Tab-separated table of C-alpha atoms in Angstrom:
chain	number	residue	atom	x	y	z
A	591	MET	CA	-0.012	-0.665	-0.216
A	592	GLY	CA	1.088	3.941	-0.704
A	593	VAL	CA	3.256	4.832	-3.098
A	594	ASP	CA	6.973	3.797	-3.445
A	595	TRP	CA	9.017	6.919	-2.319
A	596	LYS	CA	11.733	8.339	-4.514
A	597	HIS	CA	14.735	9.415	-3.237
A	598	LYS	CA	16.272	6.871	-5.805
A	599	THR	CA	15.373	9.319	-8.410
A	600	ILE	CA	15.553	12.692	-6.928
A	601	ARG	CA	18.576	11.410	-5.411
A	602	ALA	CA	20.001	11.947	-8.851
A	603	CYS	CA	18.562	15.550	-9.142
A	604	ILE	CA	21.015	16.871	-7.247
A	605	GLY	CA	23.642	16.436	-9.913
A	606	LEU	CA	21.456	17.750	-12.546
A	607	GLY	CA	19.364	20.663	-11.149
A	608	LEU	CA	21.447	22.017	-8.313
A	609	GLY	CA	25.086	21.471	-9.253
A	610	LEU	CA	23.686	23.329	-13.503
A	611	GLY	CA	22.008	25.960	-11.656
A	612	MET	CA	22.762	26.883	-8.436
A	613	SER	CA	26.257	26.924	-8.280
A	614	ALA	CA	27.615	29.842	-5.806
A	615	MET	CA	24.329	31.666	-5.552
A	616	LEU	CA	23.395	32.866	-2.219
A	617	ALA	CA	19.783	31.093	-0.777
A	618	THR	CA	16.830	33.049	-1.286
A	619	GLY	CA	16.682	32.385	2.956
A	620	ALA	CA	19.739	34.601	3.749
A	621	ALA	CA	18.319	37.820	2.917
A	622	ALA	CA	15.503	36.634	5.764
A	623	GLU	CA	15.449	39.159	8.212
A	624	GLY	CA	17.517	37.398	11.769
A	625	LEU	CA	18.847	34.557	9.068
A	626	VAL	CA	22.362	33.860	9.315
A	627	LYS	CA	24.433	34.572	5.901
A	628	TYR	CA	24.914	31.274	3.394
A	629	GLU	CA	26.585	30.978	0.910
A	630	VAL	CA	25.346	27.572	-1.871
A	631	VAL	CA	27.628	25.977	-3.664
A	632	ASP	CA	27.312	23.520	-6.152
A	633	ASP	CA	24.993	21.339	-4.921
A	634	GLY	CA	25.535	22.407	-0.610
A	635	VAL	CA	26.659	24.834	1.841
A	636	PRO	CA	30.031	24.205	3.219
A	637	GLN	CA	30.294	26.814	5.550
A	638	SER	CA	29.708	25.841	8.636
A	639	LEU	CA	25.896	28.998	10.411
A	640	THR	CA	27.720	29.585	13.065
A	641	GLY	CA	31.421	29.633	12.700
A	642	LYS	CA	32.060	26.279	14.207
A	643	PRO	CA	31.211	22.946	14.803
A	644	GLY	CA	28.030	21.301	16.029
A	645	ASP	CA	27.522	19.301	18.699
A	646	ALA	CA	26.763	15.360	18.306
A	647	GLU	CA	25.296	14.800	21.448
A	648	ARG	CA	23.091	18.002	21.706
A	649	GLY	CA	21.863	17.358	18.077
A	650	ARG	CA	20.614	13.261	18.864
A	651	LYS	CA	18.332	15.456	20.982
A	652	VAL	CA	17.194	17.630	18.960
A	653	ILE	CA	16.663	14.494	16.436
A	654	ILE	CA	14.043	13.526	18.711
A	655	ASN	CA	12.417	15.832	20.821
A	656	ARG	CA	9.204	16.458	18.587
A	657	LYS	CA	8.650	20.092	18.897
A	658	GLN	CA	12.048	20.779	18.199
A	659	GLY	CA	14.171	17.787	14.808
A	660	ASN	CA	11.469	15.276	14.982
A	661	CYS	CA	13.742	13.364	12.241
A	662	LEU	CA	12.416	10.497	14.079
A	663	ALA	CA	8.544	11.129	12.783
A	664	CYS	CA	9.771	10.283	8.884
A	665	HIS	CA	13.001	9.121	9.334
A	666	ALA	CA	14.299	5.339	11.071
A	667	ILE	CA	17.830	5.993	12.991
A	668	SER	CA	19.514	2.259	14.152
A	669	VAL	CA	22.174	3.850	16.981
A	670	LEU	CA	18.729	5.347	18.341
A	671	ALA	CA	16.901	1.961	18.464
A	672	SER	CA	15.972	2.460	22.039
A	673	GLU	CA	14.026	5.628	21.064
A	674	PRO	CA	9.955	4.329	20.604
A	675	PHE	CA	8.879	4.705	17.251
A	676	HIS	CA	10.699	5.358	14.133
A	677	GLY	CA	8.119	6.502	11.456
A	678	GLU	CA	8.652	5.660	7.467
A	679	ILE	CA	8.452	8.709	5.539
A	680	GLY	CA	11.555	9.251	5.091
A	681	PRO	CA	14.403	6.821	4.112
A	682	SER	CA	16.493	5.052	7.068
A	683	LEU	CA	19.353	8.147	8.380
A	684	ASP	CA	22.095	4.782	8.670
A	685	GLY	CA	25.043	5.037	6.797
A	686	VAL	CA	23.293	9.046	5.643
A	687	ALA	CA	27.680	10.576	5.725
A	688	GLU	CA	28.199	7.825	3.564
A	689	ARG	CA	26.168	9.193	0.991
A	690	TYR	CA	26.469	13.187	0.849
A	691	SER	CA	29.312	15.077	1.190
A	692	GLU	CA	28.371	17.369	4.868
A	693	ALA	CA	27.923	20.470	2.861
A	694	GLN	CA	24.905	18.089	1.196
A	695	LEU	CA	23.380	17.538	5.194
A	696	ARG	CA	23.857	20.919	5.572
A	697	LEU	CA	21.729	21.914	2.646
A	698	ILE	CA	19.412	19.382	2.998
A	699	LEU	CA	18.763	20.635	6.795
A	700	ILE	CA	18.331	24.205	6.203
A	701	ASN	CA	16.062	23.625	2.703
A	702	ALA	CA	15.599	19.892	1.452
A	703	LYS	CA	13.461	21.339	-1.255
A	704	ALA	CA	16.488	22.442	-3.006
A	705	VAL	CA	17.866	18.865	-3.044
A	706	PHE	CA	14.316	17.162	-2.911
A	707	PRO	CA	12.118	19.557	-4.711
A	708	ASP	CA	8.672	18.180	-3.747
A	709	THR	CA	9.598	16.841	-0.558
A	710	ILE	CA	6.982	15.965	1.945
A	711	MET	CA	10.302	17.007	4.253
A	712	PRO	CA	9.872	20.365	6.685
A	713	ALA	CA	13.089	23.064	5.728
A	714	PHE	CA	14.584	23.734	9.150
A	715	TYR	CA	16.541	27.042	8.375
A	716	ARG	CA	13.899	28.853	6.462
A	717	ASN	CA	11.689	31.839	7.924
A	718	ASP	CA	9.647	33.009	4.638
A	719	GLY	CA	8.016	31.501	1.412
A	720	PHE	CA	5.324	29.929	3.721
A	721	THR	CA	1.400	29.884	3.779
A	722	ARG	CA	-0.836	30.788	7.086
A	723	VAL	CA	1.990	30.128	9.378
A	724	MET	CA	0.601	30.090	13.131
A	725	LYS	CA	1.831	33.785	14.828
A	726	LYS	CA	4.226	31.835	17.417
A	727	PHE	CA	6.145	30.864	14.423
A	728	ARG	CA	5.844	33.392	12.127
A	729	GLY	CA	9.488	34.569	10.688
A	730	LYS	CA	11.305	31.875	12.283
A	731	THR	CA	13.184	28.901	11.116
A	732	ILE	CA	12.233	25.634	13.234
A	733	LEU	CA	15.840	24.936	14.664
A	734	THR	CA	17.949	28.204	14.847
A	735	ALA	CA	21.070	27.747	13.277
A	736	GLN	CA	23.057	26.359	16.015
A	737	GLN	CA	20.974	23.346	16.212
A	738	VAL	CA	21.273	22.928	12.565
A	739	GLU	CA	25.160	22.590	13.091
A	740	ASP	CA	24.308	19.998	16.388
A	741	VAL	CA	21.887	17.540	14.429
A	742	LEU	CA	24.357	17.646	11.303
A	743	ALA	CA	27.300	16.495	13.385
A	744	PHE	CA	25.011	13.602	14.629
A	745	LEU	CA	24.516	12.266	11.695
A	746	LYS	CA	28.127	13.182	10.052
A	747	ALA	CA	28.513	9.385	12.248
A	748	LEU	CA	26.556	8.032	10.687
A	749	LYS	CA	28.262	5.797	8.585
B	1095	MET	CA	-15.518	-0.582	28.758
B	1096	GLY	CA	-15.540	2.553	27.332
B	1097	LEU	CA	-19.181	3.647	28.552
B	1098	ARG	CA	-18.452	4.304	32.295
B	1099	LYS	CA	-15.308	6.151	30.845
B	1100	MET	CA	-17.987	8.411	29.754
B	1101	GLY	CA	-17.267	10.669	32.618
B	1102	PRO	CA	-20.034	12.151	35.577
B	1103	ASN	CA	-23.459	11.279	33.201
B	1104	LYS	CA	-25.509	9.740	35.569
B	1105	ARG	CA	-27.991	8.431	32.630
B	1106	ASN	CA	-24.902	6.067	31.888
B	1107	LEU	CA	-25.213	4.070	34.595
B	1108	ALA	CA	-28.854	4.467	35.167
B	1109	VAL	CA	-29.932	3.299	32.129
B	1110	GLY	CA	-26.824	1.586	31.370
B	1111	ALA	CA	-29.287	-1.887	30.732
B	1112	VAL	CA	-31.335	-0.208	28.290
B	1113	MET	CA	-29.216	2.337	26.951
B	1114	ALA	CA	-27.312	-1.496	25.705
B	1115	LEU	CA	-30.600	-3.261	25.022
B	1116	MET	CA	-31.189	0.108	22.466
B	1117	THR	CA	-27.852	0.088	20.610
B	1118	LEU	CA	-27.712	-3.281	20.141
B	1119	GLY	CA	-30.817	-3.356	18.708
B	1120	LEU	CA	-29.771	0.336	16.543
B	1121	GLY	CA	-26.605	-2.255	15.888
B	1122	VAL	CA	-28.184	-6.072	14.558
B	1123	ALA	CA	-30.273	-3.397	12.060
B	1124	ALA	CA	-27.421	-1.372	11.056
B	1125	GLN	CA	-24.190	-3.785	11.070
B	1126	ALA	CA	-26.252	-6.413	9.032
B	1127	GLN	CA	-25.336	-3.841	5.882
B	1128	GLU	CA	-22.585	-4.447	3.771
B	1129	MET	CA	-19.540	-1.981	4.798
B	1130	ILE	CA	-17.904	-0.986	1.397
B	1131	ARG	CA	-14.398	-0.104	2.673
B	1132	ARG	CA	-11.860	-0.344	-0.757
B	1133	ILE	CA	-12.976	0.429	-4.052
B	1134	ASP	CA	-9.659	-1.096	-6.105
B	1135	ASN	CA	-10.799	0.782	-8.896
B	1136	PRO	CA	-12.093	4.652	-8.377
B	1137	PRO	CA	-13.748	6.361	-11.060
B	1138	PRO	CA	-11.695	7.979	-13.489
B	1139	GLY	CA	-10.063	11.373	-13.331
B	1140	HIS	CA	-10.278	10.056	-9.291
B	1141	PRO	CA	-6.844	11.144	-7.747
B	1142	LEU	CA	-6.092	7.861	-5.597
B	1143	PRO	CA	-5.478	4.537	-7.176
B	1144	GLU	CA	-7.804	2.751	-4.774
B	1145	ILE	CA	-9.758	4.297	-2.236
B	1146	ILE	CA	-9.628	2.894	1.550
B	1147	SER	CA	-11.362	3.355	4.918
B	1148	GLY	CA	-9.618	4.850	8.021
B	1149	TYR	CA	-10.972	1.960	9.254
B	1150	GLU	CA	-8.998	0.105	7.871
B	1151	PHE	CA	-5.647	1.593	8.762
B	1152	ARG	CA	-6.745	1.012	12.789
B	1153	ALA	CA	-5.113	-1.598	15.075
B	1154	PRO	CA	-7.596	-4.327	15.744
B	1155	GLU	CA	-8.291	-3.881	19.578
B	1156	THR	CA	-9.468	0.163	17.695
B	1157	GLN	CA	-11.367	-1.900	14.813
B	1158	ALA	CA	-12.992	-3.880	17.545
B	1159	LEU	CA	-14.307	-1.639	19.365
B	1160	GLN	CA	-15.864	-0.152	16.685
B	1161	ASP	CA	-17.313	-3.255	15.100
B	1162	ASP	CA	-19.275	-3.464	18.269
B	1163	ASP	CA	-21.726	-1.175	19.387
B	1164	PHE	CA	-21.865	-1.990	23.053
B	1165	ASP	CA	-18.030	-0.876	23.518
B	1166	ASN	CA	-18.072	1.218	20.687
B	1167	PRO	CA	-18.055	4.606	22.978
B	1168	GLY	CA	-19.425	7.136	20.516
B	1169	PHE	CA	-23.167	5.317	20.913
B	1170	LEU	CA	-23.513	7.227	23.611
B	1171	TRP	CA	-23.994	11.083	21.455
B	1172	VAL	CA	-25.891	8.293	18.533
B	1173	GLU	CA	-28.460	8.006	22.310
B	1174	GLN	CA	-28.830	11.523	23.358
B	1175	GLY	CA	-29.281	12.607	19.920
B	1176	GLU	CA	-32.049	10.119	19.657
B	1177	GLU	CA	-33.410	11.867	22.777
B	1178	LEU	CA	-32.854	15.684	21.158
B	1179	TRP	CA	-34.909	14.223	18.212
B	1180	ASP	CA	-38.160	13.925	19.869
B	1181	GLU	CA	-37.249	17.569	21.983
B	1182	ALA	CA	-40.175	20.297	21.266
B	1183	GLU	CA	-37.490	23.310	21.293
B	1184	GLY	CA	-37.599	27.538	20.229
B	1185	LYS	CA	-40.652	29.485	19.593
B	1186	ALA	CA	-42.840	27.103	17.118
B	1187	GLY	CA	-42.331	24.532	19.439
B	1188	LYS	CA	-41.406	21.665	17.216
B	1189	SER	CA	-38.682	19.163	17.055
B	1190	CYS	CA	-37.170	17.332	14.356
B	1191	ALA	CA	-39.573	14.576	14.695
B	1192	ASP	CA	-42.884	16.945	13.734
B	1193	CYS	CA	-41.170	18.137	10.604
B	1194	HIS	CA	-38.991	15.063	9.671
B	1195	GLY	CA	-40.825	12.031	11.271
B	1196	ASP	CA	-38.965	7.942	11.402
B	1197	PRO	CA	-35.020	8.996	11.372
B	1198	ALA	CA	-34.712	5.581	9.878
B	1199	GLU	CA	-36.375	6.899	6.486
B	1200	SER	CA	-36.502	10.387	6.719
B	1201	MET	CA	-32.502	10.287	7.395
B	1202	LYS	CA	-31.553	6.701	5.591
B	1203	THR	CA	-29.136	8.877	3.069
B	1204	ALA	CA	-28.239	12.589	4.007
B	1205	GLY	CA	-25.514	11.277	6.218
B	1206	ALA	CA	-24.214	10.283	2.605
B	1207	GLU	CA	-24.867	13.488	0.341
B	1208	TYR	CA	-22.996	16.534	2.951
B	1209	PRO	CA	-21.983	19.153	2.341
B	1210	LYS	CA	-24.785	19.831	0.058
B	1211	TRP	CA	-26.487	22.911	-1.948
B	1212	ASN	CA	-28.440	25.166	-0.615
B	1213	GLU	CA	-30.006	27.599	-2.828
B	1214	LYS	CA	-30.757	30.615	-0.014
B	1215	LEU	CA	-27.374	31.072	0.562
B	1216	GLY	CA	-25.974	29.804	-2.640
B	1217	LYS	CA	-23.194	27.973	-1.596
B	1218	PRO	CA	-23.032	24.157	0.495
B	1219	ILE	CA	-23.378	23.488	3.235
B	1220	ASN	CA	-22.958	21.096	5.451
B	1221	LEU	CA	-24.451	19.061	7.730
B	1222	GLU	CA	-23.782	20.676	10.463
B	1223	ALA	CA	-25.014	24.077	9.039
B	1224	ARG	CA	-27.736	22.187	8.004
B	1225	ILE	CA	-28.782	21.239	11.196
B	1226	ASN	CA	-28.346	24.666	12.064
B	1227	LEU	CA	-30.414	25.999	9.498
B	1228	CYS	CA	-33.472	23.179	11.078
B	1229	ARG	CA	-33.133	25.470	14.468
B	1230	THR	CA	-33.154	28.666	13.807
B	1231	GLU	CA	-35.533	28.724	10.922
B	1232	ASN	CA	-38.150	25.954	11.255
B	1233	MET	CA	-38.276	25.269	15.160
B	1234	GLN	CA	-37.104	29.255	15.697
B	1235	ALA	CA	-34.474	27.787	18.048
B	1236	LYS	CA	-30.856	28.620	18.987
B	1237	PRO	CA	-27.954	27.679	17.021
B	1238	TRP	CA	-26.213	25.260	18.687
B	1239	LYS	CA	-22.613	25.739	18.801
B	1240	LEU	CA	-20.565	23.880	16.628
B	1241	GLU	CA	-18.728	22.024	18.833
B	1242	SER	CA	-21.070	21.225	21.228
B	1243	GLU	CA	-22.425	18.045	22.898
B	1244	GLN	CA	-25.855	19.188	21.245
B	1245	MET	CA	-24.428	18.739	17.651
B	1246	LEU	CA	-21.648	15.757	17.723
B	1247	SER	CA	-25.628	14.107	18.957
B	1248	MET	CA	-27.291	14.424	16.466
B	1249	THR	CA	-24.621	15.021	14.339
B	1250	SER	CA	-23.419	11.199	14.815
B	1251	PHE	CA	-27.574	10.214	15.408
B	1252	VAL	CA	-28.773	11.582	11.784
B	1253	ARG	CA	-24.909	9.667	10.006
B	1254	THR	CA	-26.226	6.725	12.017
B	1255	GLN	CA	-28.993	6.906	10.258
B	1256	ALA	CA	-26.941	6.575	6.751
B	1257	ARG	CA	-24.437	3.619	8.010
B	1258	GLY	CA	-23.496	1.436	5.173
B	1259	VAL	CA	-24.594	3.867	2.771
B	1260	PRO	CA	-21.891	5.169	-0.241
B	1261	VAL	CA	-20.985	8.781	-0.024
B	1262	LYS	CA	-21.733	10.588	-2.890
B	1263	VAL	CA	-21.531	14.319	-2.854
B	1264	GLN	CA	-22.850	16.333	-5.565
B	1265	ILE	CA	-19.874	18.166	-6.898
B	1266	ASP	CA	-21.116	19.774	-10.747
B	1267	GLY	CA	-23.146	23.248	-11.232
B	1268	PRO	CA	-23.101	25.461	-8.543
B	1269	MET	CA	-21.414	23.366	-6.431
B	1270	LYS	CA	-18.287	23.057	-8.903
B	1271	PRO	CA	-15.973	26.594	-7.928
B	1272	PHE	CA	-16.707	25.398	-4.546
B	1273	PHE	CA	-15.473	21.837	-5.299
B	1274	GLU	CA	-12.340	23.790	-7.026
B	1275	LYS	CA	-11.885	25.990	-4.179
B	1276	GLY	CA	-11.641	22.842	-1.843
B	1277	LYS	CA	-9.401	20.693	-4.147
B	1278	LYS	CA	-6.700	23.738	-3.972
B	1279	LEU	CA	-6.653	23.367	-0.412
B	1280	TYR	CA	-6.350	20.350	-0.383
B	1281	TYR	CA	-2.669	20.501	-2.051
B	1282	THR	CA	-1.737	23.729	-1.038
B	1283	ARG	CA	1.213	23.844	1.237
B	1284	MET	CA	0.570	25.179	4.873
B	1285	GLY	CA	2.149	26.691	8.099
B	1286	GLN	CA	6.053	26.279	9.147
B	1287	LEU	CA	6.386	22.646	8.501
B	1288	ASP	CA	4.630	23.725	4.701
B	1289	MET	CA	2.729	20.441	4.127
B	1290	ALA	CA	-0.813	20.008	1.983
B	1291	CYS	CA	-2.671	17.650	3.289
B	1292	ALA	CA	-1.906	15.275	0.099
B	1293	ASN	CA	1.519	15.686	1.407
B	1294	CYS	CA	0.480	12.845	4.584
B	1295	HIS	CA	-2.690	11.651	2.654
B	1296	GLU	CA	-2.586	10.908	-0.932
B	1297	ASP	CA	1.189	10.662	-1.264
B	1298	ASN	CA	2.064	8.233	2.371
B	1299	TYR	CA	-0.162	6.588	3.209
B	1300	GLY	CA	0.260	2.983	4.744
B	1301	LYS	CA	3.166	4.669	6.476
B	1302	ARG	CA	3.541	5.457	9.930
B	1303	ILE	CA	4.185	8.271	10.370
B	1304	ARG	CA	6.401	8.252	13.988
B	1305	SER	CA	3.507	5.890	16.155
B	1306	ASP	CA	1.228	6.109	13.601
B	1307	MET	CA	-0.158	5.046	10.110
B	1308	LEU	CA	-1.280	7.236	8.003
B	1309	SER	CA	-4.315	6.766	6.201
B	1310	GLN	CA	-6.311	8.748	2.592
B	1311	GLY	CA	-7.496	11.093	5.647
B	1312	GLN	CA	-11.416	9.959	4.172
B	1313	ILE	CA	-14.242	11.251	6.571
B	1314	ASN	CA	-16.912	8.704	5.983
B	1315	GLY	CA	-16.416	7.801	9.253
B	1316	PHE	CA	-17.215	11.079	11.198
B	1317	PRO	CA	-18.268	12.262	13.575
B	1318	THR	CA	-15.594	10.143	14.730
B	1319	TYR	CA	-14.554	8.580	18.456
B	1320	ARG	CA	-10.881	9.222	19.113
B	1321	LEU	CA	-9.298	8.084	22.703
B	1322	LYS	CA	-7.438	10.992	22.554
B	1323	TRP	CA	-10.163	12.957	23.163
B	1324	GLN	CA	-12.630	11.221	24.905
B	1325	LYS	CA	-15.568	11.957	23.102
B	1326	VAL	CA	-16.656	12.760	19.392
B	1327	GLY	CA	-15.424	15.088	17.453
B	1328	SER	CA	-16.454	16.579	14.415
B	1329	ILE	CA	-14.546	16.868	10.976
B	1330	HIS	CA	-13.365	20.550	11.201
B	1331	ARG	CA	-12.186	19.770	14.211
B	1332	ARG	CA	-9.644	16.745	12.636
B	1333	PHE	CA	-9.608	19.622	9.860
B	1334	LYS	CA	-8.446	21.923	12.659
B	1335	GLY	CA	-6.052	19.325	14.156
B	1336	CYS	CA	-3.667	18.350	11.114
B	1337	MET	CA	-3.128	22.328	9.887
B	1338	LYS	CA	-1.890	22.683	13.578
B	1339	GLN	CA	0.309	20.039	13.410
B	1340	VAL	CA	2.074	21.163	10.684
B	1341	ARG	CA	2.366	24.858	12.726
B	1342	ALA	CA	-0.927	26.487	10.375
B	1343	GLU	CA	-2.746	28.557	11.400
B	1344	PRO	CA	-5.956	26.876	10.876
B	1345	PHE	CA	-9.234	28.006	9.184
B	1346	LYS	CA	-12.075	28.419	11.529
B	1347	PRO	CA	-14.588	25.764	12.138
B	1348	GLY	CA	-18.316	26.328	10.064
B	1349	SER	CA	-16.197	28.159	7.603
B	1350	ASP	CA	-16.823	28.552	3.579
B	1351	GLU	CA	-12.651	27.071	3.597
B	1352	PHE	CA	-13.581	24.150	5.809
B	1353	THR	CA	-16.654	23.785	3.602
B	1354	ALA	CA	-15.042	23.615	1.122
B	1355	LEU	CA	-12.257	21.149	1.883
B	1356	GLU	CA	-15.270	18.887	3.440
B	1357	LEU	CA	-17.270	18.746	-0.288
B	1358	TYR	CA	-13.627	17.428	-1.384
B	1359	VAL	CA	-12.329	15.583	1.103
B	1360	ALA	CA	-16.135	13.902	0.525
B	1361	TYR	CA	-16.071	13.619	-3.073
B	1362	ARG	CA	-12.057	11.906	-2.014
B	1363	GLY	CA	-14.273	8.993	-0.067
B	1364	THR	CA	-16.924	8.380	-2.608
B	1365	GLY	CA	-17.878	5.333	-2.718
B	1366	LEU	CA	-16.892	4.421	0.930
B	1367	SER	CA	-20.298	3.219	3.252
B	1368	VAL	CA	-21.174	6.139	5.885
B	1369	GLU	CA	-19.016	4.267	9.724
B	1370	ALA	CA	-20.185	6.803	11.881
B	1371	PRO	CA	-19.160	6.786	14.966
B	1372	ALA	CA	-16.042	5.298	13.694
B	1373	VAL	CA	-13.860	5.016	16.380
B	1374	ARG	CA	-9.517	6.055	16.282
B	1375	GLN	CA	-6.895	6.081	18.527
């Protein structure tokens, strides 16, 4: 039942669409108020949003927290097997650091739609371009720049 | 079980036995009907490759609770609705029964046909709005609040009369623009999480989102008793909950937007049996 998710075909888009169109382009979000400026180079964001590496342990907490990353809503992660209920909407994140570079993973976190155009995955570091956002979340990003880097530090260990 | 958990309703306990007989009576008649819960070949142009009732996505324990009219806690509201049906109210001194007679006859299909076109208002109205029109115009009584016990009871009662009847809403003629508006809303990404109804209920039904198995978000089981709510809730309450989940500012229950969305979602479930009151986790 259900539609098979299509990450194999979509992964090819990174090479095609992004590689062609987005080289060294400033992300639209960067202009938005309150966001740390970042630069998209090829298919990733090479520079840390905070200028320093994240903390994997804090990242683990963000990933689990239902009001923050809530990544387990959609993804299974074997090393977090002690957490109940891993979702099936997205691919398992096991070995994800082997499939993507750090820069690619950072862009996937910042704005997954830049990589997977029609994805259901939320953009964790974007604060504009949305419709009917609830008042208390208006103009805000889901995660802070620091939290993005922390999650990234956790993902980088998934080899 | 369920019944005693319902709260401080003394009648529950006092008339438990009577109620058991009544609900069983109702149940035997209705459950004997064949329930259509899966349509493998939807009509041309339908957005889904298969149309499946939310029932099919639930755990066996939850299904069992729905299947047995005595265990199904939603029947408390059905029974309260049955009593309200006969109660005269308002300046006209009339009850529903005074105009509509035997509900098993007069309400046999209504529960499968809403939202329906209303000529006077020039727009489709849902069952709740129809009931409130009857109250204000025909009974000269006050309208019920949308999520009130009375409204939930009456909609539960009326929809239960149509149990087993396939959902069929009008979408052509004057309904067309409202249908299109509902469809647009269904596919519009909203909220900080930027998701449309379709992202969850069309693209990912049958998959788990955390502990919940995503269904097609069909509405043939409403009003639905939710264990989480500890009561029955309306279609618009559920819509509101889904919008809040994605951090979107919900439309108002009873609004034209939610009514258009209800029309469109009802259409997506064309052919499924009405199975109110459904039970959900």
